[in-house]
Short mmCIF file of C-alpha atoms in Angstrom, two decimals:
data_model
loop_
_atom_site.label_atom_id
_atom_site.label_comp_id
_atom_site.label_asym_id
_atom_site.label_seq_id
_atom_site.Cartn_x
_atom_site.Cartn_y
_atom_site.Cartn_z
CA MET A 1 -95.14 130.80 -9.94
CA ALA A 2 -96.30 127.57 -8.35
CA ALA A 3 -97.35 129.47 -5.24
CA ALA A 4 -99.82 131.46 -7.27
CA ALA A 5 -100.90 128.50 -9.37
CA ALA A 6 -101.73 126.43 -6.32
CA LEU A 7 -103.47 129.24 -4.46
CA ALA A 8 -106.86 127.71 -5.03
CA ALA A 9 -105.76 124.53 -3.30
CA ALA A 10 -104.92 126.49 -0.20
CA GLU A 11 -108.14 128.41 0.04
CA PRO A 12 -110.27 127.46 3.01
CA PRO A 13 -113.10 125.09 2.18
CA PRO A 14 -116.62 126.49 2.15
CA ALA A 15 -118.57 126.10 5.34
CA MET A 16 -120.63 122.90 5.34
CA PRO A 17 -123.09 121.46 7.81
CA GLN A 18 -121.42 119.31 10.44
CA ALA A 19 -122.23 115.64 9.99
CA ALA A 20 -123.06 113.43 12.92
CA GLY A 21 -119.92 112.17 14.59
CA ALA A 22 -117.70 114.45 12.52
CA GLY A 23 -115.06 116.67 14.03
CA GLY A 24 -115.95 120.19 15.03
CA PRO A 25 -114.68 123.50 13.64
CA ALA A 26 -111.23 122.95 15.20
CA ALA A 27 -110.83 119.66 13.32
CA ARG A 28 -111.76 121.31 10.02
CA ARG A 29 -109.25 124.11 10.66
CA ASP A 30 -106.52 121.58 11.41
CA PHE A 31 -107.26 119.78 8.15
CA TYR A 32 -107.16 123.09 6.25
CA TRP A 33 -103.74 124.07 7.61
CA LEU A 34 -102.36 120.61 6.84
CA ARG A 35 -103.69 120.87 3.30
CA SER A 36 -102.19 124.34 2.92
CA PHE A 37 -98.82 123.09 4.15
CA LEU A 38 -98.76 120.13 1.77
CA ALA A 39 -100.17 122.04 -1.20
CA GLY A 40 -97.62 124.84 -0.93
CA GLY A 41 -94.64 122.54 -0.39
CA ILE A 42 -95.45 119.95 -3.04
CA ALA A 43 -96.41 122.54 -5.66
CA GLY A 44 -93.16 124.41 -5.07
CA CYS A 45 -91.02 121.26 -5.30
CA CYS A 46 -92.64 120.12 -8.55
CA ALA A 47 -92.42 123.52 -10.17
CA LYS A 48 -88.80 124.20 -9.21
CA THR A 49 -87.62 120.76 -10.31
CA THR A 50 -89.30 121.27 -13.68
CA VAL A 51 -87.55 124.58 -14.32
CA ALA A 52 -84.27 123.74 -12.53
CA PRO A 53 -82.20 123.73 -15.77
CA LEU A 54 -83.42 127.21 -16.69
CA ASP A 55 -82.90 128.39 -13.13
CA ARG A 56 -79.27 127.28 -13.15
CA VAL A 57 -78.69 128.95 -16.51
CA LYS A 58 -80.18 132.14 -15.05
CA VAL A 59 -77.74 132.08 -12.12
CA LEU A 60 -74.75 131.46 -14.40
CA LEU A 61 -75.67 134.32 -16.74
CA GLN A 62 -76.81 136.80 -14.11
CA ALA A 63 -73.47 136.60 -12.30
CA HIS A 64 -71.45 136.29 -15.54
CA ASN A 65 -69.74 132.96 -14.90
CA HIS A 66 -66.60 133.17 -17.04
CA HIS A 67 -67.30 129.82 -18.70
CA TYR A 68 -70.71 130.85 -20.01
CA LYS A 69 -71.01 134.65 -19.91
CA HIS A 70 -70.39 134.95 -23.66
CA LEU A 71 -73.34 132.63 -24.43
CA GLY A 72 -77.08 133.10 -24.60
CA VAL A 73 -79.78 131.12 -22.81
CA PHE A 74 -80.15 128.32 -25.35
CA SER A 75 -76.41 128.14 -26.01
CA THR A 76 -75.81 127.73 -22.26
CA LEU A 77 -78.47 125.02 -22.05
CA ARG A 78 -76.46 123.10 -24.67
CA ALA A 79 -73.04 123.94 -23.24
CA VAL A 80 -73.69 122.88 -19.63
CA PRO A 81 -74.41 119.18 -20.46
CA GLN A 82 -71.37 119.12 -22.75
CA LYS A 83 -69.07 120.41 -20.00
CA GLU A 84 -70.68 119.00 -16.86
CA GLY A 85 -73.09 116.28 -17.99
CA TYR A 86 -76.87 116.48 -17.94
CA LEU A 87 -76.94 116.41 -14.14
CA GLY A 88 -75.07 119.71 -14.29
CA LEU A 89 -78.35 121.34 -15.23
CA TYR A 90 -79.69 120.35 -11.81
CA LYS A 91 -76.74 121.52 -9.74
CA GLY A 92 -78.03 123.18 -6.57
CA ASN A 93 -81.47 121.60 -6.96
CA GLY A 94 -81.00 119.53 -3.79
CA ALA A 95 -80.68 122.66 -1.67
CA MET A 96 -83.64 124.12 -3.55
CA MET A 97 -85.79 121.11 -2.66
CA ILE A 98 -84.86 121.44 1.00
CA ARG A 99 -85.74 125.13 0.85
CA ILE A 100 -88.83 125.22 -1.32
CA PHE A 101 -91.04 122.98 0.80
CA PRO A 102 -90.86 125.12 3.94
CA TYR A 103 -90.85 128.25 1.75
CA GLY A 104 -94.05 127.32 -0.05
CA ALA A 105 -95.69 126.07 3.12
CA ILE A 106 -94.78 129.18 5.13
CA GLN A 107 -95.93 131.45 2.32
CA PHE A 108 -99.31 129.74 1.99
CA MET A 109 -100.04 129.67 5.71
CA ALA A 110 -98.75 133.22 6.23
CA PHE A 111 -100.84 134.47 3.30
CA GLU A 112 -104.09 133.23 4.83
CA HIS A 113 -103.07 134.49 8.28
CA TYR A 114 -102.17 137.97 6.99
CA LYS A 115 -105.29 138.10 4.82
CA THR A 116 -107.49 137.40 7.84
CA LEU A 117 -105.52 139.83 10.01
CA ILE A 118 -105.74 142.65 7.45
CA THR A 119 -109.47 142.10 6.97
CA THR A 120 -110.34 141.94 10.68
CA LYS A 121 -107.90 144.52 12.08
CA LEU A 122 -107.65 147.04 9.24
CA GLY A 123 -111.03 146.50 7.64
CA VAL A 124 -109.44 146.18 4.18
CA SER A 125 -110.97 143.72 1.71
CA GLY A 126 -111.10 142.93 -1.99
CA HIS A 127 -108.04 143.04 -4.24
CA VAL A 128 -106.07 145.33 -1.93
CA HIS A 129 -105.96 142.89 0.97
CA ARG A 130 -104.75 140.13 -1.39
CA LEU A 131 -101.94 142.39 -2.55
CA MET A 132 -100.88 143.32 0.98
CA ALA A 133 -101.17 139.77 2.33
CA GLY A 134 -99.23 138.33 -0.61
CA SER A 135 -96.37 140.77 -0.14
CA MET A 136 -96.13 140.15 3.60
CA ALA A 137 -96.35 136.37 3.19
CA GLY A 138 -93.60 136.39 0.57
CA MET A 139 -91.27 138.41 2.76
CA THR A 140 -91.93 136.17 5.75
CA ALA A 141 -91.12 133.03 3.75
CA VAL A 142 -87.96 134.56 2.25
CA ILE A 143 -86.53 135.63 5.61
CA CYS A 144 -87.18 132.20 7.14
CA THR A 145 -85.52 130.25 4.32
CA TYR A 146 -82.89 132.69 2.99
CA PRO A 147 -79.79 130.76 4.16
CA LEU A 148 -80.86 127.78 2.03
CA ASP A 149 -81.27 130.05 -0.98
CA MET A 150 -77.76 131.42 -0.42
CA VAL A 151 -76.29 127.91 -0.35
CA ARG A 152 -78.31 126.85 -3.39
CA VAL A 153 -76.98 129.77 -5.46
CA ARG A 154 -73.38 129.11 -4.42
CA LEU A 155 -73.70 125.46 -5.48
CA ALA A 156 -75.45 126.33 -8.76
CA PHE A 157 -72.71 128.80 -9.72
CA GLN A 158 -69.94 126.21 -9.38
CA VAL A 159 -68.55 124.60 -12.54
CA LYS A 160 -67.17 121.08 -12.76
CA GLY A 161 -63.48 121.02 -11.82
CA GLU A 162 -63.66 124.33 -9.93
CA HIS A 163 -65.60 123.38 -6.82
CA THR A 164 -65.34 125.58 -3.74
CA TYR A 165 -68.02 123.59 -1.89
CA THR A 166 -68.39 119.82 -1.86
CA GLY A 167 -72.04 119.84 -0.81
CA ILE A 168 -74.78 121.54 1.14
CA ILE A 169 -73.33 120.95 4.62
CA HIS A 170 -69.82 121.97 3.52
CA ALA A 171 -71.21 125.16 1.99
CA PHE A 172 -73.00 126.02 5.24
CA LYS A 173 -69.83 125.44 7.27
CA THR A 174 -67.61 127.41 4.88
CA ILE A 175 -69.88 130.44 4.62
CA TYR A 176 -70.36 130.52 8.39
CA ALA A 177 -66.62 130.27 9.06
CA LYS A 178 -65.34 132.68 6.39
CA GLU A 179 -68.09 135.24 5.81
CA GLY A 180 -69.02 136.64 9.18
CA GLY A 181 -70.96 133.86 10.86
CA PHE A 182 -74.74 133.79 10.72
CA LEU A 183 -74.98 137.18 9.02
CA GLY A 184 -73.01 135.78 6.09
CA PHE A 185 -76.08 133.79 5.06
CA TYR A 186 -78.11 136.98 4.60
CA ARG A 187 -75.95 138.74 2.03
CA GLY A 188 -78.31 140.25 -0.54
CA LEU A 189 -81.36 140.20 1.73
CA MET A 190 -82.18 143.87 1.15
CA PRO A 191 -82.74 143.65 -2.64
CA THR A 192 -84.51 140.35 -2.04
CA ILE A 193 -87.00 141.98 0.32
CA LEU A 194 -87.41 144.98 -1.96
CA GLY A 195 -88.11 142.65 -4.89
CA MET A 196 -90.24 140.21 -2.92
CA ALA A 197 -92.86 142.78 -2.05
CA PRO A 198 -93.85 143.53 -5.66
CA TYR A 199 -93.24 139.92 -6.75
CA ALA A 200 -95.41 138.18 -4.18
CA GLY A 201 -97.98 140.94 -4.11
CA VAL A 202 -98.41 141.16 -7.88
CA SER A 203 -98.35 137.36 -8.19
CA PHE A 204 -101.21 136.77 -5.73
CA PHE A 205 -103.07 139.87 -6.90
CA THR A 206 -102.88 138.89 -10.58
CA PHE A 207 -103.83 135.28 -9.91
CA GLY A 208 -106.78 136.27 -7.75
CA THR A 209 -107.96 138.80 -10.34
CA LEU A 210 -107.67 136.34 -13.23
CA LYS A 211 -109.57 133.76 -11.20
CA SER A 212 -112.37 136.15 -10.28
CA VAL A 213 -112.74 137.53 -13.80
CA GLY A 214 -112.60 134.07 -15.38
CA LEU A 215 -115.21 132.54 -13.13
CA SER A 216 -117.46 135.59 -13.50
CA HIS A 217 -117.41 135.76 -17.30
CA ALA A 218 -116.92 132.12 -18.33
CA PRO A 219 -117.92 129.90 -15.40
CA THR A 220 -118.83 126.89 -17.55
CA LEU A 221 -115.73 127.04 -19.73
CA LEU A 222 -113.14 127.75 -17.03
CA GLY A 223 -114.71 126.43 -13.82
CA ARG A 224 -115.72 123.17 -12.20
CA PRO A 225 -117.62 122.32 -8.99
CA SER A 226 -115.48 122.30 -5.86
CA SER A 227 -114.87 118.92 -4.25
CA ASP A 228 -115.79 120.48 -0.90
CA ASN A 229 -119.02 122.04 -2.08
CA PRO A 230 -120.58 121.30 -5.50
CA ASN A 231 -122.34 124.67 -5.36
CA VAL A 232 -119.01 126.53 -5.42
CA LEU A 233 -116.99 126.89 -8.63
CA VAL A 234 -113.19 126.65 -8.75
CA LEU A 235 -110.83 126.89 -11.72
CA LYS A 236 -110.13 123.77 -13.75
CA THR A 237 -106.64 122.37 -13.22
CA HIS A 238 -105.15 123.46 -16.56
CA ILE A 239 -106.72 126.92 -16.24
CA ASN A 240 -105.32 127.14 -12.71
CA LEU A 241 -101.87 126.37 -14.10
CA LEU A 242 -102.23 128.91 -16.90
CA CYS A 243 -103.34 131.69 -14.53
CA GLY A 244 -100.47 130.88 -12.18
CA GLY A 245 -97.98 131.01 -15.04
CA VAL A 246 -99.25 134.37 -16.27
CA ALA A 247 -99.23 135.78 -12.75
CA GLY A 248 -95.69 134.54 -12.13
CA ALA A 249 -94.40 135.91 -15.45
CA ILE A 250 -95.82 139.37 -14.81
CA ALA A 251 -94.51 139.46 -11.24
CA GLN A 252 -91.05 138.18 -12.25
CA THR A 253 -90.73 140.83 -14.96
CA ILE A 254 -91.55 143.62 -12.53
CA SER A 255 -89.10 142.44 -9.85
CA TYR A 256 -86.29 141.21 -12.14
CA PRO A 257 -83.81 144.07 -11.53
CA PHE A 258 -83.81 143.22 -7.81
CA ASP A 259 -83.21 139.56 -8.67
CA VAL A 260 -80.04 140.35 -10.64
CA THR A 261 -78.72 142.48 -7.79
CA ARG A 262 -79.51 139.77 -5.24
CA ARG A 263 -77.59 137.11 -7.20
CA ARG A 264 -74.52 139.31 -7.51
CA MET A 265 -74.52 139.98 -3.78
CA GLN A 266 -75.16 136.34 -2.82
CA LEU A 267 -72.17 135.28 -4.91
CA GLY A 268 -70.12 138.24 -3.65
CA THR A 269 -66.96 136.51 -2.41
CA VAL A 270 -66.69 134.09 -5.34
CA LEU A 271 -66.88 136.80 -8.02
CA PRO A 272 -63.75 138.61 -9.30
CA GLU A 273 -65.43 141.96 -8.61
CA PHE A 274 -66.65 140.91 -5.14
CA GLU A 275 -65.48 144.14 -3.51
CA LYS A 276 -67.94 146.00 -5.74
CA CYS A 277 -70.90 143.88 -4.64
CA LEU A 278 -70.87 144.42 -0.89
CA CYS A 279 -74.19 146.26 -0.71
CA HIS A 280 -77.12 146.75 -3.03
CA HIS A 281 -76.25 150.38 -3.85
CA LEU A 282 -72.73 149.45 -4.97
CA THR A 283 -73.95 146.38 -6.84
CA ILE A 284 -76.51 148.33 -8.88
CA LEU A 285 -73.99 151.10 -9.56
CA PHE A 286 -71.36 148.56 -10.66
CA GLN A 287 -73.80 146.81 -13.00
CA TYR A 288 -74.76 150.15 -14.53
CA HIS A 289 -71.20 151.35 -15.17
CA ALA A 290 -70.21 147.87 -16.43
CA GLY A 291 -72.94 148.17 -19.06
CA ASP A 292 -75.03 145.39 -17.57
CA TYR A 293 -78.44 146.76 -18.57
CA GLU A 294 -79.94 143.42 -17.57
CA VAL A 295 -80.71 145.03 -14.22
CA CYS A 296 -83.09 147.34 -16.09
CA LEU A 297 -84.25 144.80 -18.64
CA TRP A 298 -87.85 145.88 -18.58
CA THR A 299 -87.12 149.57 -19.29
CA PRO A 300 -83.68 149.84 -20.97
CA TRP A 301 -84.60 153.23 -22.42
CA ASN A 302 -84.96 154.64 -18.92
CA SER A 303 -82.13 152.80 -17.18
CA LYS A 304 -80.15 155.87 -16.17
CA ARG A 305 -83.15 157.46 -14.48
CA ILE A 306 -83.95 154.21 -12.63
CA ILE A 307 -80.38 153.78 -11.39
CA SER A 308 -80.28 157.39 -10.24
CA TRP A 309 -83.49 156.80 -8.30
CA PHE A 310 -82.05 153.69 -6.60
CA ILE A 311 -78.74 155.23 -5.51
CA SER A 312 -80.00 158.68 -4.60
#
């Protein structure tokens, strides 16, 4: 994920001697928070725009849109432009851009805040405090920006000629009016939170571990001097990107069953089986009995045991 890939950019700069006439510690902290805000937001926007076509295909297939449910990933990537034009691959990306900047920014700033809090208050350090801080930061960012994610998914699921919503504002108004007011924007929050903890935690933990191991064992090959302090090594840009991608892939695989459940619940009222997707227990049970083993993609051999664990 971009959040993990850009983690190095959000790390506080090493302490340096204060130059004459330069701002004090408060000025340096202000610059750090501004850099964290911009790094998280811009990295998230760039990454999500790049993978927007795949993200829309994922939404269509996860919720079994009747136009594409019989197709695979690559077949859907070809079918969407044929039916809706190439811009159809980016449907819902506008709402994503509005969401991802505050999401990335909140996650980055919350991560550093929680990391400091856990270290000072609980006395926990090392890999464990990165795992805990990453999970808490991810959940904070999700809760703050969840209504925008709901709207984005509703727009991405629409197919040309069958529009329920004409745009972002209309989607907000319709969901608020017809789905229980403000609470209607938080349908599917429970599986999102349950999945966000392992996703964000594993993402930050894996990225931090890869970074530490890489710089320890191959500092010349993988590292470069920091722009803040030439005596400190940071990962090269392409290595940073690679580590972030690996971390995101591992975290996504672990949390994927929750992601499928979340999408079904977010799209609840626009799905034919909406009455079976009112809560996460019913959604998981419905997917299991419908033969949708995608919810247990990473361990299909053990799907029955996993489902029993979830609904017990």
